Amino acid sequence: MRPTDLWRYEVRRAGWAALLTPPVATAALLLLALLDGGDDTDRTLLAALEMVLPLAAGVGAASLVGRDPAVELQLTVPTSYRSTLLRRLAVTLGWAALLAVLVAGILLATGGMPQERGALSGQLVWLAPTVWLGGLGFLAGAAFRSPAAAGGLVTTWWIVQQVFPGLLQGRDWSRTLYLFETTRGAVPEGWAANRLTLVATALVLAGLGWALLGRAERLLREEAE
Amino acid sequence: MRIEISGLVKTYKGKGRALDGLDLLVPTGMFGLLGANGAGKTTLMRILAGLLRPTGGEVRIGGYDVTGRAGRQAVQRVLGYLPQDLGVYPDLSAREFLDYVGLLKGIDDRATRRRRVGELLEVVALTGDADRRLRGYSGGMRRRVGIAQALLADPRLLIVDEPTAGLDPEERIRFRTLLSQLAGERTVLLSTHIVDDVAQTCRELAVLAKGRLVFRGTVDDLTRRADRRVWSVVTAGPAPTGGTVVSALPVEGGLRYRVVASVPPAPDAEPLAPTLEDGYLALAQPGAAEDAMRP
Amino acid sequence: MTAAFVYEFRMQARKRSMWIANGVIVALLGLLTANLLTDALDEPSAKVAMTSGAFLVNLILPVVYGCFLADRLVRDDKLGVAPILDATPASTAGRLSGKYLGSCAAAAVPLAIIYFGFAVLYAATAGHPVALAWAAALFAVVILPAVLFVGAFALVVPLLIPAPLFRVLFVGYWFWGNSIHPTLMPTLSQSLISPIGPYPLQELFGYGGPGGDVVLAGPVDDATLNFLRPAATAATAWLSIGVLLAVAALVLSAAPALRARTTR
């Protein structure tokens, strides 16, 4: 177990950009709901939980690789750089998760969570899309070494699912990868399978990212930009 | 720690060979590595530091094979590395940055780390500025932070790439002296294109050109390569040809040229005693080295 | 300005990650929309086919494009090249315009390849070379204003907020401001300043949504912000393009002041 001091520095490395994104994005959605009269706060919070916080986590994860000014030094210390990046990923996802648990708690308390979800299964509302987009962002970051490209991939995948829900929900295999099954799902009985598939594939994505980060040389190579 | 390199090859995709079958033995102590820009010095340093994997050949440091993961990790535990362009985290102060690097180097005990950071800040004369953010540091101050981080975990192998670039003359002298003091039981590999830095600190050195070793020996050996090849010529006319002009100093009646050439560049050329820089330049001339070297 | 344009274009176009990311996105979209694509290729009218293509391209791809541009100006300051560039004789406005147009042009290249690729494929399979002319017109009138609009925000807003936050807010905005029906909540979609171009698509090209029976632009009953949705005519379509370009210019004009603030 590494000292808490190291985690403290990694929180600072994630920076206020990573810490600010999830709450500001959630606040933006709530503000919009207020403009609309604020009569369906529960629906807005549920949308924040399943759509906004995961997006923020995904873009945060996509921004981890490629902009570290001290990468050459990081690659020569005994603490492996990919474990450092994994620590930063944990900070990014952990912060989004903390806020998500809070929002889920509010929804459970106010009865805004869909009835069939309990205190525990309700957490899968945010957990599944958060780890999936987090995993995708981490893998894309490792592959492209460019937060712009990796963030572009995450946001595009998110908006495709928003704009064309039918494209993914139309087939059995792709429905299990639909991110917004709670709020916009077409087949309620497939919910649990969808959530578990998302979590499992997220681990695969993160694992692939981890493998890609194993080669220091790739991380050192500057992107021509 | 001895560094044994044999047949080392490093090829970059689309850019050709940066190291081309390099054989080199680096003993414990201070060792200089000279070469023009693009000679392959930084590639060699990065391979030794475990950043790059060689395309071919063998590298053993203190008995560890650094072409394998386990060997690289073992070497990184005893390594202090100062890259040519050290990036820092601008939002951290020098004290925080060193504290963080200390953690990454496995100094987990907070009190030990703080003490060590304090000592090193003193060594690089940054105690007064230690709590200022690195964003506001000058290039020379950042170099000193880089030197301090390289020394953090009491390394047995110190690899420094162009360490004095950007330092003012006093800082340069201080740093050179510090490196010499650190040698002794350690291996200090100093890569530079500033010949004087090597002349002032190292007994032994190697010269690279186009990814190959063109010289390995003592400073005196290299200096002697320019024996009877250094000339002084005073002329108001064009610069002498047929050799390498080392310097040109305005004097009465024109310019006094210092020239490294195998034959006197002018009938009235006077012979001079060579320096290490002359020896280094003489290597580039035909017949002076086993291999051709063009800067 | 020309030098800044060329430099910025080259630097952006050389980014391998931009091409790979676009390739991955196109492959994913292709996989998901394979049947839509075959339907589009079977469409008898070249104009309808090209217009639906432009609508789809404009709905999704500016998101990728905006994310790519999100740190271009900030990067200059981070790398410390801003003071060097500031010392060159080129005027700040000229350099900024060059940088803006250069990076927009480069980031729009993949988008253009995808759209014109589709046009060429259609022209060849359906035997309607006129599709290429429609594609060129749609690109100029519908896609280009969106690209310039998004480009201005993507360059300037990250001077105020971190790039990752911008990316998240931007994609949220894109969905909200273009895709949400105006009766659901206050939104900019179907209005003059909707960058996917509902007014020109509907009024200049007669587009009626994927099914051909949707009203894309103009006032919506029971919707807020209807003052931004004047009756849809050819004149308001051109007005919409003008508004988008004017907003882009306005946003861009704030850049020098914001940069001075962030680099101080």
Coordinates of C-alpha atoms in Angstrom, one line a residue, chain A residues 1-10 12-13 15 67-82 84 87-88 211 214-218 220-222, chain B residues 10 12 46 49-53 69 76-77 79 81 83-93 95-97 99-101 103-108 110 113-114 133 149:
Chain A
M1 CA 0.0 0.0 0.0
R2 CA 1.5 3.3 -1.1
P3 CA 1.5 6.3 1.3
T4 CA -1.5 8.7 1.3
D5 CA 0.9 11.4 0.4
L6 CA 1.3 9.9 -3.1
W7 CA -2.5 9.8 -3.5
R8 CA -2.6 13.4 -2.4
Y9 CA -0.2 14.4 -5.2
E10 CA -2.1 12.4 -7.8
R12 CA -3.4 17.4 -7.5
R13 CA -2.2 16.0 -10.8
G15 CA -6.1 19.0 -11.3
R67 CA 0.0 15.9 -21.5
D68 CA 2.3 15.0 -18.7
P69 CA 5.2 17.4 -18.8
A70 CA 7.4 15.1 -16.7
V71 CA 6.7 11.9 -18.5
E72 CA 10.4 11.3 -19.3
L73 CA 11.2 11.4 -15.6
Q74 CA 8.1 9.4 -14.7
L75 CA 9.3 6.6 -17.0
T76 CA 12.7 6.2 -15.2
V77 CA 11.5 6.0 -11.6
P78 CA 10.9 2.7 -9.9
T79 CA 7.1 3.4 -9.5
S80 CA 5.8 2.3 -12.9
Y81 CA 4.1 5.0 -14.9
R82 CA 1.1 3.0 -15.8
T84 CA 0.7 6.1 -11.6
R87 CA -4.0 5.9 -9.7
R88 CA -5.0 9.0 -11.6
A211 CA -1.5 -3.5 -21.9
G214 CA 3.3 -1.2 -21.0
R215 CA 5.6 0.1 -23.6
A216 CA 7.5 3.2 -22.4
E217 CA 8.7 4.0 -25.8
R218 CA 5.2 4.7 -27.1
L220 CA 7.8 8.9 -24.9
R221 CA 7.2 9.4 -28.6
E222 CA 6.0 12.9 -29.1
Chain B
K10 CA 18.8 1.3 -32.1
Y12 CA 13.9 4.5 -35.3
R46 CA 17.6 6.8 -22.7
A49 CA 17.8 4.7 -18.2
G50 CA 15.3 2.1 -19.4
L51 CA 13.2 4.5 -21.5
L52 CA 14.0 2.9 -24.8
R53 CA 14.4 -0.7 -25.8
R69 CA 11.9 -5.8 -17.8
Q76 CA 15.8 2.1 -12.1
R77 CA 15.9 1.5 -8.3
L79 CA 19.3 5.3 -11.0
Y81 CA 18.4 10.5 -14.3
P83 CA 16.9 14.3 -19.0
Q84 CA 18.0 16.9 -21.5
D85 CA 14.6 18.6 -21.3
L86 CA 13.3 18.1 -17.8
G87 CA 9.6 18.8 -17.7
V88 CA 8.2 19.8 -14.2
Y89 CA 4.7 20.3 -12.8
P90 CA 4.3 24.1 -12.9
D91 CA 1.7 24.1 -10.2
L92 CA 4.0 22.5 -7.6
S93 CA 6.7 24.2 -5.6
R95 CA 9.8 21.3 -2.4
E96 CA 6.6 19.6 -3.4
F97 CA 8.0 18.5 -6.7
D99 CA 8.7 15.3 -2.4
Y100 CA 6.6 13.8 -5.1
V101 CA 9.6 12.4 -7.0
L103 CA 7.6 9.1 -3.3
L104 CA 7.8 7.8 -6.9
K105 CA 11.4 6.7 -6.1
G106 CA 10.0 4.7 -3.2
I107 CA 11.1 6.9 -0.2
D108 CA 7.8 6.2 1.5
R110 CA 7.7 11.1 5.2
R113 CA 11.9 12.3 2.5
R114 CA 11.5 15.7 4.0
R133 CA 5.8 27.5 -7.6
Q149 CA 15.6 15.2 -8.1

